[in-house]
Short mmCIF file of N, CA, C and O in Angstrom, two decimals:
data_model
loop_
_atom_site.label_atom_id
_atom_site.label_comp_id
_atom_site.label_asym_id
_atom_site.label_seq_id
_atom_site.Cartn_x
_atom_site.Cartn_y
_atom_site.Cartn_z
N ALA Y 1 -4.41 111.56 11.13
CA ALA Y 1 -5.78 111.51 11.63
C ALA Y 1 -5.76 111.55 13.15
O ALA Y 1 -4.83 111.07 13.78
N LYS Y 2 -6.80 112.10 13.69
CA LYS Y 2 -6.92 112.14 15.14
C LYS Y 2 -7.19 110.74 15.65
O LYS Y 2 -7.84 109.95 14.99
N ARG Y 3 -6.70 110.44 16.82
CA ARG Y 3 -6.81 109.08 17.33
C ARG Y 3 -7.75 108.99 18.52
O ARG Y 3 -7.96 109.96 19.22
N GLY Y 4 -8.30 107.81 18.72
CA GLY Y 4 -9.04 107.53 19.93
C GLY Y 4 -10.54 107.56 19.83
O GLY Y 4 -11.22 107.37 20.81
N GLY Y 5 -11.10 107.80 18.66
CA GLY Y 5 -12.54 107.76 18.51
C GLY Y 5 -13.20 109.01 19.05
O GLY Y 5 -12.60 110.08 19.13
N GLY Y 6 -14.46 108.86 19.43
CA GLY Y 6 -15.21 109.97 20.00
C GLY Y 6 -15.44 111.09 19.01
O GLY Y 6 -15.34 110.93 17.80
N PRO Y 7 -15.77 112.27 19.55
CA PRO Y 7 -16.08 113.42 18.71
C PRO Y 7 -14.93 113.84 17.79
O PRO Y 7 -15.16 114.35 16.71
N GLN Y 8 -13.68 113.62 18.23
CA GLN Y 8 -12.54 114.00 17.40
C GLN Y 8 -12.52 113.18 16.11
O GLN Y 8 -12.22 113.71 15.04
N LEU Y 9 -12.85 111.90 16.21
CA LEU Y 9 -12.87 111.05 15.03
C LEU Y 9 -14.03 111.46 14.12
O LEU Y 9 -13.88 111.52 12.90
N THR Y 10 -15.17 111.76 14.70
CA THR Y 10 -16.32 112.22 13.90
C THR Y 10 -15.94 113.48 13.13
O THR Y 10 -16.23 113.60 11.94
N SER Y 11 -15.28 114.42 13.79
CA SER Y 11 -14.85 115.65 13.13
C SER Y 11 -13.87 115.37 12.01
O SER Y 11 -13.97 115.95 10.92
N ALA Y 12 -12.90 114.48 12.25
CA ALA Y 12 -11.92 114.13 11.22
C ALA Y 12 -12.60 113.54 10.00
O ALA Y 12 -12.24 113.85 8.85
N ILE Y 13 -13.60 112.71 10.21
CA ILE Y 13 -14.35 112.11 9.10
C ILE Y 13 -15.08 113.19 8.31
O ILE Y 13 -15.00 113.26 7.09
N LYS Y 14 -15.77 114.07 9.02
CA LYS Y 14 -16.56 115.10 8.36
C LYS Y 14 -15.69 116.11 7.62
O LYS Y 14 -16.15 116.76 6.68
N GLU Y 15 -14.44 116.24 8.03
CA GLU Y 15 -13.52 117.20 7.41
C GLU Y 15 -12.75 116.61 6.23
O GLU Y 15 -11.98 117.32 5.59
N CYS Y 16 -12.95 115.33 5.93
CA CYS Y 16 -12.25 114.69 4.82
C CYS Y 16 -12.50 115.45 3.52
O CYS Y 16 -13.62 115.86 3.24
N ARG Y 17 -11.45 115.57 2.74
CA ARG Y 17 -11.55 116.26 1.45
C ARG Y 17 -11.33 115.34 0.26
O ARG Y 17 -11.43 115.77 -0.87
N GLY Y 18 -10.99 114.09 0.53
CA GLY Y 18 -10.75 113.18 -0.58
C GLY Y 18 -10.91 111.74 -0.15
O GLY Y 18 -10.91 111.42 1.04
N LEU Y 19 -11.09 110.87 -1.14
CA LEU Y 19 -11.29 109.46 -0.86
C LEU Y 19 -10.07 108.83 -0.19
O LEU Y 19 -10.21 107.96 0.67
N GLY Y 20 -8.89 109.25 -0.58
CA GLY Y 20 -7.67 108.71 0.04
C GLY Y 20 -7.63 109.00 1.53
O GLY Y 20 -7.27 108.13 2.34
N GLU Y 21 -8.03 110.20 1.90
CA GLU Y 21 -8.06 110.58 3.31
C GLU Y 21 -9.11 109.77 4.07
O GLU Y 21 -8.85 109.27 5.17
N LEU Y 22 -10.28 109.59 3.48
CA LEU Y 22 -11.32 108.79 4.12
C LEU Y 22 -10.86 107.34 4.27
O LEU Y 22 -11.02 106.74 5.34
N ALA Y 23 -10.29 106.79 3.22
CA ALA Y 23 -9.81 105.39 3.26
C ALA Y 23 -8.74 105.23 4.34
O ALA Y 23 -8.71 104.22 5.05
N ARG Y 24 -7.86 106.21 4.47
CA ARG Y 24 -6.81 106.15 5.49
C ARG Y 24 -7.41 106.16 6.89
O ARG Y 24 -7.01 105.37 7.76
N ILE Y 25 -8.38 107.02 7.13
CA ILE Y 25 -9.03 107.06 8.44
C ILE Y 25 -9.74 105.73 8.72
O ILE Y 25 -9.65 105.19 9.83
N LEU Y 26 -10.43 105.21 7.71
CA LEU Y 26 -11.12 103.93 7.88
C LEU Y 26 -10.15 102.83 8.27
O LEU Y 26 -10.45 101.98 9.10
N GLN Y 27 -8.97 102.84 7.66
CA GLN Y 27 -7.97 101.81 7.96
C GLN Y 27 -7.30 102.05 9.32
O GLN Y 27 -7.23 101.14 10.15
N GLU Y 28 -6.82 103.25 9.54
CA GLU Y 28 -6.04 103.53 10.75
C GLU Y 28 -6.90 103.56 12.02
O GLU Y 28 -6.41 103.27 13.09
N GLN Y 29 -8.15 103.94 11.89
CA GLN Y 29 -9.00 104.13 13.06
C GLN Y 29 -10.09 103.08 13.20
O GLN Y 29 -10.99 103.23 14.04
N LYS Y 30 -10.03 102.02 12.41
CA LYS Y 30 -11.15 101.07 12.37
C LYS Y 30 -11.50 100.49 13.73
O LYS Y 30 -12.66 100.22 14.00
N GLY Y 31 -10.54 100.34 14.59
CA GLY Y 31 -10.83 99.80 15.92
C GLY Y 31 -11.62 100.75 16.81
O GLY Y 31 -12.20 100.34 17.81
N PHE Y 32 -11.66 102.02 16.43
CA PHE Y 32 -12.38 103.03 17.21
C PHE Y 32 -13.76 103.35 16.65
O PHE Y 32 -14.53 104.08 17.26
N PHE Y 33 -14.07 102.84 15.46
CA PHE Y 33 -15.32 103.18 14.80
C PHE Y 33 -16.52 102.63 15.55
O PHE Y 33 -16.53 101.46 15.95
N ASN Y 34 -17.52 103.48 15.72
CA ASN Y 34 -18.82 103.03 16.25
C ASN Y 34 -19.89 103.42 15.24
O ASN Y 34 -19.56 103.90 14.14
N HIS Y 35 -21.15 103.24 15.59
CA HIS Y 35 -22.23 103.52 14.65
C HIS Y 35 -22.30 104.99 14.25
O HIS Y 35 -22.69 105.32 13.13
N ILE Y 36 -21.88 105.89 15.12
CA ILE Y 36 -21.88 107.32 14.79
C ILE Y 36 -20.82 107.62 13.73
O ILE Y 36 -21.07 108.34 12.77
N HIS Y 37 -19.64 107.04 13.89
CA HIS Y 37 -18.56 107.25 12.93
C HIS Y 37 -18.92 106.65 11.58
O HIS Y 37 -18.64 107.24 10.52
N VAL Y 38 -19.54 105.47 11.60
CA VAL Y 38 -19.95 104.82 10.36
C VAL Y 38 -20.96 105.70 9.63
O VAL Y 38 -20.85 105.91 8.42
N SER Y 39 -21.93 106.21 10.35
CA SER Y 39 -22.93 107.09 9.75
C SER Y 39 -22.28 108.31 9.12
O SER Y 39 -22.59 108.68 7.98
N ALA Y 40 -21.37 108.94 9.83
CA ALA Y 40 -20.66 110.11 9.31
C ALA Y 40 -19.83 109.75 8.08
O ALA Y 40 -19.76 110.52 7.11
N ALA Y 41 -19.21 108.59 8.10
CA ALA Y 41 -18.37 108.17 6.98
C ALA Y 41 -19.20 107.92 5.72
O ALA Y 41 -18.76 108.22 4.61
N TRP Y 42 -20.40 107.35 5.87
CA TRP Y 42 -21.27 107.17 4.71
C TRP Y 42 -21.63 108.51 4.10
O TRP Y 42 -21.62 108.68 2.89
N GLY Y 43 -21.98 109.48 4.94
CA GLY Y 43 -22.29 110.82 4.44
C GLY Y 43 -21.10 111.43 3.71
O GLY Y 43 -21.25 112.06 2.66
N CYS Y 44 -19.93 111.22 4.26
CA CYS Y 44 -18.70 111.72 3.65
C CYS Y 44 -18.45 111.04 2.31
O CYS Y 44 -18.09 111.69 1.33
N LEU Y 45 -18.66 109.74 2.25
CA LEU Y 45 -18.45 108.99 1.01
C LEU Y 45 -19.36 109.53 -0.09
O LEU Y 45 -18.93 109.70 -1.24
N VAL Y 46 -20.61 109.81 0.24
CA VAL Y 46 -21.54 110.38 -0.75
C VAL Y 46 -21.04 111.76 -1.19
O VAL Y 46 -21.00 112.08 -2.38
N ARG Y 47 -20.64 112.57 -0.23
CA ARG Y 47 -20.22 113.95 -0.52
C ARG Y 47 -18.96 114.01 -1.38
O ARG Y 47 -18.91 114.72 -2.37
N ILE Y 48 -17.94 113.25 -1.01
CA ILE Y 48 -16.66 113.38 -1.73
C ILE Y 48 -16.47 112.32 -2.81
O ILE Y 48 -15.66 112.50 -3.71
N GLY Y 49 -17.21 111.23 -2.72
CA GLY Y 49 -17.00 110.15 -3.67
C GLY Y 49 -17.97 110.13 -4.82
O GLY Y 49 -17.83 109.33 -5.75
N ALA Y 50 -18.96 111.02 -4.78
CA ALA Y 50 -20.02 111.00 -5.78
C ALA Y 50 -19.48 111.12 -7.20
O ALA Y 50 -19.92 110.42 -8.09
N GLY Y 51 -18.52 111.99 -7.39
CA GLY Y 51 -17.99 112.20 -8.73
C GLY Y 51 -16.74 111.41 -9.03
O GLY Y 51 -16.13 111.59 -10.08
N GLN Y 52 -16.35 110.56 -8.13
CA GLN Y 52 -15.12 109.81 -8.31
C GLN Y 52 -15.42 108.33 -8.44
O GLN Y 52 -16.43 107.84 -7.96
N GLY Y 53 -14.56 107.65 -9.09
CA GLY Y 53 -14.74 106.20 -9.25
C GLY Y 53 -13.41 105.51 -9.09
O GLY Y 53 -12.51 106.02 -8.44
N GLY Y 54 -13.31 104.37 -9.71
CA GLY Y 54 -12.06 103.65 -9.73
C GLY Y 54 -11.72 103.00 -8.41
O GLY Y 54 -12.57 102.80 -7.54
N GLY Y 55 -10.46 102.66 -8.28
CA GLY Y 55 -9.97 101.89 -7.15
C GLY Y 55 -10.13 102.57 -5.81
O GLY Y 55 -10.48 101.92 -4.83
N GLN Y 56 -9.89 103.86 -5.75
CA GLN Y 56 -10.00 104.56 -4.46
C GLN Y 56 -11.43 104.51 -3.94
O GLN Y 56 -11.64 104.29 -2.76
N PHE Y 57 -12.39 104.70 -4.82
CA PHE Y 57 -13.79 104.64 -4.39
C PHE Y 57 -14.13 103.22 -3.93
O PHE Y 57 -14.73 103.04 -2.87
N ARG Y 58 -13.75 102.23 -4.72
CA ARG Y 58 -14.05 100.83 -4.35
C ARG Y 58 -13.40 100.46 -3.03
O ARG Y 58 -14.01 99.78 -2.21
N ASP Y 59 -12.16 100.90 -2.82
CA ASP Y 59 -11.46 100.59 -1.56
C ASP Y 59 -12.17 101.23 -0.37
O ASP Y 59 -12.36 100.59 0.67
N ALA Y 60 -12.53 102.50 -0.51
CA ALA Y 60 -13.21 103.19 0.60
C ALA Y 60 -14.57 102.55 0.86
O ALA Y 60 -14.95 102.33 2.02
N LEU Y 61 -15.30 102.23 -0.20
CA LEU Y 61 -16.61 101.60 -0.04
C LEU Y 61 -16.49 100.24 0.64
O LEU Y 61 -17.24 99.94 1.56
N ALA Y 62 -15.52 99.44 0.21
CA ALA Y 62 -15.33 98.11 0.81
C ALA Y 62 -14.99 98.23 2.29
O ALA Y 62 -15.54 97.49 3.13
N ALA Y 63 -14.08 99.14 2.64
CA ALA Y 63 -13.69 99.32 4.04
C ALA Y 63 -14.88 99.81 4.87
O ALA Y 63 -15.09 99.36 6.00
N LEU Y 64 -15.67 100.71 4.31
CA LEU Y 64 -16.81 101.25 5.04
C LEU Y 64 -17.90 100.19 5.21
O LEU Y 64 -18.50 100.09 6.28
N GLN Y 65 -18.13 99.40 4.20
CA GLN Y 65 -19.11 98.32 4.32
C GLN Y 65 -18.68 97.34 5.41
O GLN Y 65 -19.51 96.88 6.21
N ASP Y 66 -17.40 97.03 5.47
CA ASP Y 66 -16.88 96.13 6.51
C ASP Y 66 -17.10 96.72 7.89
O ASP Y 66 -17.57 96.04 8.81
N ARG Y 67 -16.77 97.98 8.08
CA ARG Y 67 -16.97 98.64 9.38
C ARG Y 67 -18.45 98.69 9.73
O ARG Y 67 -18.82 98.52 10.89
N THR Y 68 -19.30 98.93 8.74
CA THR Y 68 -20.73 99.00 8.99
C THR Y 68 -21.25 97.66 9.50
O THR Y 68 -22.00 97.61 10.49
N MET Y 69 -20.86 96.59 8.86
CA MET Y 69 -21.29 95.26 9.31
C MET Y 69 -20.79 94.99 10.74
O MET Y 69 -21.49 94.39 11.54
N HIS Y 70 -19.59 95.48 11.03
CA HIS Y 70 -18.99 95.24 12.34
C HIS Y 70 -19.76 95.93 13.47
O HIS Y 70 -19.86 95.39 14.57
N VAL Y 71 -20.29 97.12 13.22
CA VAL Y 71 -20.98 97.89 14.27
C VAL Y 71 -22.49 97.81 14.18
O VAL Y 71 -23.19 98.40 15.00
N LEU Y 72 -22.99 97.06 13.21
CA LEU Y 72 -24.43 97.04 12.95
C LEU Y 72 -25.26 96.68 14.17
O LEU Y 72 -26.33 97.25 14.40
N GLY Y 73 -24.79 95.76 14.98
CA GLY Y 73 -25.55 95.33 16.14
C GLY Y 73 -25.80 96.41 17.16
O GLY Y 73 -26.75 96.34 17.95
N LYS Y 74 -24.99 97.47 17.14
CA LYS Y 74 -25.15 98.56 18.10
C LYS Y 74 -25.77 99.80 17.48
O LYS Y 74 -25.95 100.81 18.15
N ALA Y 75 -26.10 99.72 16.20
CA ALA Y 75 -26.64 100.88 15.49
C ALA Y 75 -28.10 101.09 15.84
O ALA Y 75 -28.88 100.15 15.85
N GLY Y 76 -28.45 102.32 16.12
CA GLY Y 76 -29.84 102.68 16.38
C GLY Y 76 -30.53 103.12 15.10
O GLY Y 76 -29.94 103.12 14.02
N GLY Y 77 -31.77 103.52 15.25
CA GLY Y 77 -32.58 103.91 14.10
C GLY Y 77 -31.99 105.04 13.28
O GLY Y 77 -32.03 105.00 12.05
N ARG Y 78 -31.45 106.05 13.93
CA ARG Y 78 -30.89 107.20 13.20
C ARG Y 78 -29.70 106.78 12.35
O ARG Y 78 -29.60 107.16 11.18
N ALA Y 79 -28.80 106.01 12.93
CA ALA Y 79 -27.61 105.57 12.18
C ALA Y 79 -28.02 104.68 11.00
O ALA Y 79 -27.51 104.83 9.89
N ILE Y 80 -28.97 103.78 11.24
CA ILE Y 80 -29.44 102.90 10.17
C ILE Y 80 -30.07 103.73 9.05
O ILE Y 80 -29.78 103.53 7.87
N ALA Y 81 -30.91 104.68 9.42
CA ALA Y 81 -31.56 105.53 8.42
C ALA Y 81 -30.52 106.32 7.63
O ALA Y 81 -30.63 106.44 6.40
N ASN Y 82 -29.52 106.87 8.30
CA ASN Y 82 -28.47 107.64 7.61
C ASN Y 82 -27.71 106.77 6.62
O ASN Y 82 -27.41 107.20 5.50
N VAL Y 83 -27.37 105.55 7.02
CA VAL Y 83 -26.62 104.66 6.14
C VAL Y 83 -27.47 104.25 4.94
O VAL Y 83 -27.02 104.29 3.79
N ILE Y 84 -28.72 103.88 5.18
CA ILE Y 84 -29.59 103.48 4.08
C ILE Y 84 -29.81 104.65 3.12
O ILE Y 84 -29.79 104.48 1.90
N TYR Y 85 -29.97 105.83 3.65
CA TYR Y 85 -30.11 107.03 2.81
C TYR Y 85 -28.87 107.22 1.94
O TYR Y 85 -28.97 107.47 0.74
N SER Y 86 -27.70 107.09 2.55
CA SER Y 86 -26.45 107.26 1.80
C SER Y 86 -26.30 106.18 0.73
O SER Y 86 -25.85 106.46 -0.39
N MET Y 87 -26.68 104.95 1.06
CA MET Y 87 -26.62 103.87 0.07
C MET Y 87 -27.55 104.18 -1.10
O MET Y 87 -27.19 103.95 -2.26
N ALA Y 88 -28.73 104.72 -0.82
CA ALA Y 88 -29.68 105.07 -1.88
C ALA Y 88 -29.12 106.20 -2.75
O ALA Y 88 -29.27 106.17 -3.98
N LYS Y 89 -28.48 107.19 -2.12
CA LYS Y 89 -27.87 108.29 -2.88
C LYS Y 89 -26.78 107.76 -3.80
O LYS Y 89 -26.69 108.18 -4.96
N LEU Y 90 -25.95 106.85 -3.30
CA LEU Y 90 -24.90 106.28 -4.14
C LEU Y 90 -25.49 105.52 -5.32
O LEU Y 90 -24.99 105.62 -6.44
N GLN Y 91 -26.55 104.76 -5.06
CA GLN Y 91 -27.18 104.01 -6.14
C GLN Y 91 -27.74 104.97 -7.19
O GLN Y 91 -27.62 104.72 -8.39
N GLN Y 92 -28.31 106.05 -6.73
CA GLN Y 92 -28.85 107.07 -7.64
C GLN Y 92 -27.74 107.64 -8.53
O GLN Y 92 -27.99 108.02 -9.66
N LEU Y 93 -26.52 107.65 -8.00
CA LEU Y 93 -25.36 108.16 -8.74
C LEU Y 93 -24.65 107.07 -9.55
O LEU Y 93 -23.58 107.29 -10.09
N GLY Y 94 -25.25 105.88 -9.57
CA GLY Y 94 -24.68 104.79 -10.35
C GLY Y 94 -23.64 103.98 -9.62
O GLY Y 94 -22.92 103.19 -10.22
N LYS Y 95 -23.54 104.15 -8.31
CA LYS Y 95 -22.56 103.40 -7.50
C LYS Y 95 -23.33 102.53 -6.53
O LYS Y 95 -24.16 103.02 -5.79
N LYS Y 96 -23.04 101.26 -6.54
CA LYS Y 96 -23.83 100.34 -5.72
C LYS Y 96 -23.04 99.77 -4.56
O LYS Y 96 -21.90 99.35 -4.71
N ALA Y 97 -23.68 99.76 -3.42
CA ALA Y 97 -23.13 99.10 -2.24
C ALA Y 97 -23.54 97.63 -2.30
O ALA Y 97 -24.39 97.24 -3.10
N ASP Y 98 -22.94 96.86 -1.44
CA ASP Y 98 -23.21 95.43 -1.39
C ASP Y 98 -24.66 95.19 -0.96
O ASP Y 98 -25.10 95.67 0.09
N ARG Y 99 -25.39 94.43 -1.75
CA ARG Y 99 -26.80 94.14 -1.45
C ARG Y 99 -26.95 93.43 -0.11
O ARG Y 99 -27.93 93.64 0.59
N ARG Y 100 -25.97 92.61 0.26
CA ARG Y 100 -26.04 91.91 1.54
C ARG Y 100 -26.03 92.89 2.70
O ARG Y 100 -26.69 92.67 3.71
N LEU Y 101 -25.29 93.98 2.55
CA LEU Y 101 -25.27 95.00 3.61
C LEU Y 101 -26.65 95.66 3.71
O LEU Y 101 -27.17 95.83 4.81
N LEU Y 102 -27.23 95.99 2.58
CA LEU Y 102 -28.56 96.59 2.60
C LEU Y 102 -29.56 95.64 3.26
O LEU Y 102 -30.38 96.06 4.09
N GLN Y 103 -29.49 94.37 2.93
CA GLN Y 103 -30.40 93.40 3.53
C GLN Y 103 -30.18 93.30 5.04
O GLN Y 103 -31.14 93.22 5.81
N ALA Y 104 -28.92 93.33 5.46
CA ALA Y 104 -28.63 93.28 6.90
C ALA Y 104 -29.15 94.54 7.60
O ALA Y 104 -29.68 94.45 8.71
N MET Y 105 -29.03 95.69 6.95
CA MET Y 105 -29.55 96.93 7.52
C MET Y 105 -31.07 96.86 7.65
O MET Y 105 -31.64 97.28 8.65
N GLN Y 106 -31.74 96.32 6.63
CA GLN Y 106 -33.18 96.19 6.69
C GLN Y 106 -33.61 95.25 7.81
O GLN Y 106 -34.57 95.54 8.53
N ARG Y 107 -32.89 94.13 7.96
CA ARG Y 107 -33.22 93.20 9.06
C ARG Y 107 -33.02 93.88 10.40
O ARG Y 107 -33.83 93.72 11.31
N ARG Y 108 -31.97 94.64 10.55
CA ARG Y 108 -31.70 95.34 11.80
C ARG Y 108 -32.79 96.37 12.08
O ARG Y 108 -33.27 96.50 13.21
N ALA Y 109 -33.19 97.07 11.05
CA ALA Y 109 -34.21 98.11 11.22
C ALA Y 109 -35.57 97.53 11.60
O ALA Y 109 -36.31 98.13 12.36
N THR Y 110 -35.88 96.35 11.06
CA THR Y 110 -37.20 95.77 11.30
C THR Y 110 -37.19 94.74 12.42
O THR Y 110 -38.24 94.23 12.81
N GLY Y 111 -36.01 94.41 12.93
CA GLY Y 111 -35.91 93.46 14.03
C GLY Y 111 -36.19 92.03 13.61
O GLY Y 111 -36.58 91.21 14.44
N THR Y 112 -35.97 91.73 12.32
CA THR Y 112 -36.22 90.36 11.85
C THR Y 112 -34.94 89.61 11.58
O THR Y 112 -33.89 90.16 11.51
#
């Protein structure tokens, strides 16, 4: 994976072809993740993880939820909307994110 965050990390996330690759980026690059990377990773999880389940999906989802909570304080409206949209898409596909994360996103979005 490309190192150092920024646009290179966003590109690496968007180019992921499998859950293992996404999980590896989430683990190896977690210190570089910001709200933009988190937003891109949620979109990637929906795209590549929609038809997959099991341990790899759960691991990637858990790592992404952790990163999301970590950067939530700096997330703007667009990032929040993208993450909530992705969470709704996953739920529609029978995969649920942590309700506490959704509640935290709602509080952040409404300023409560």
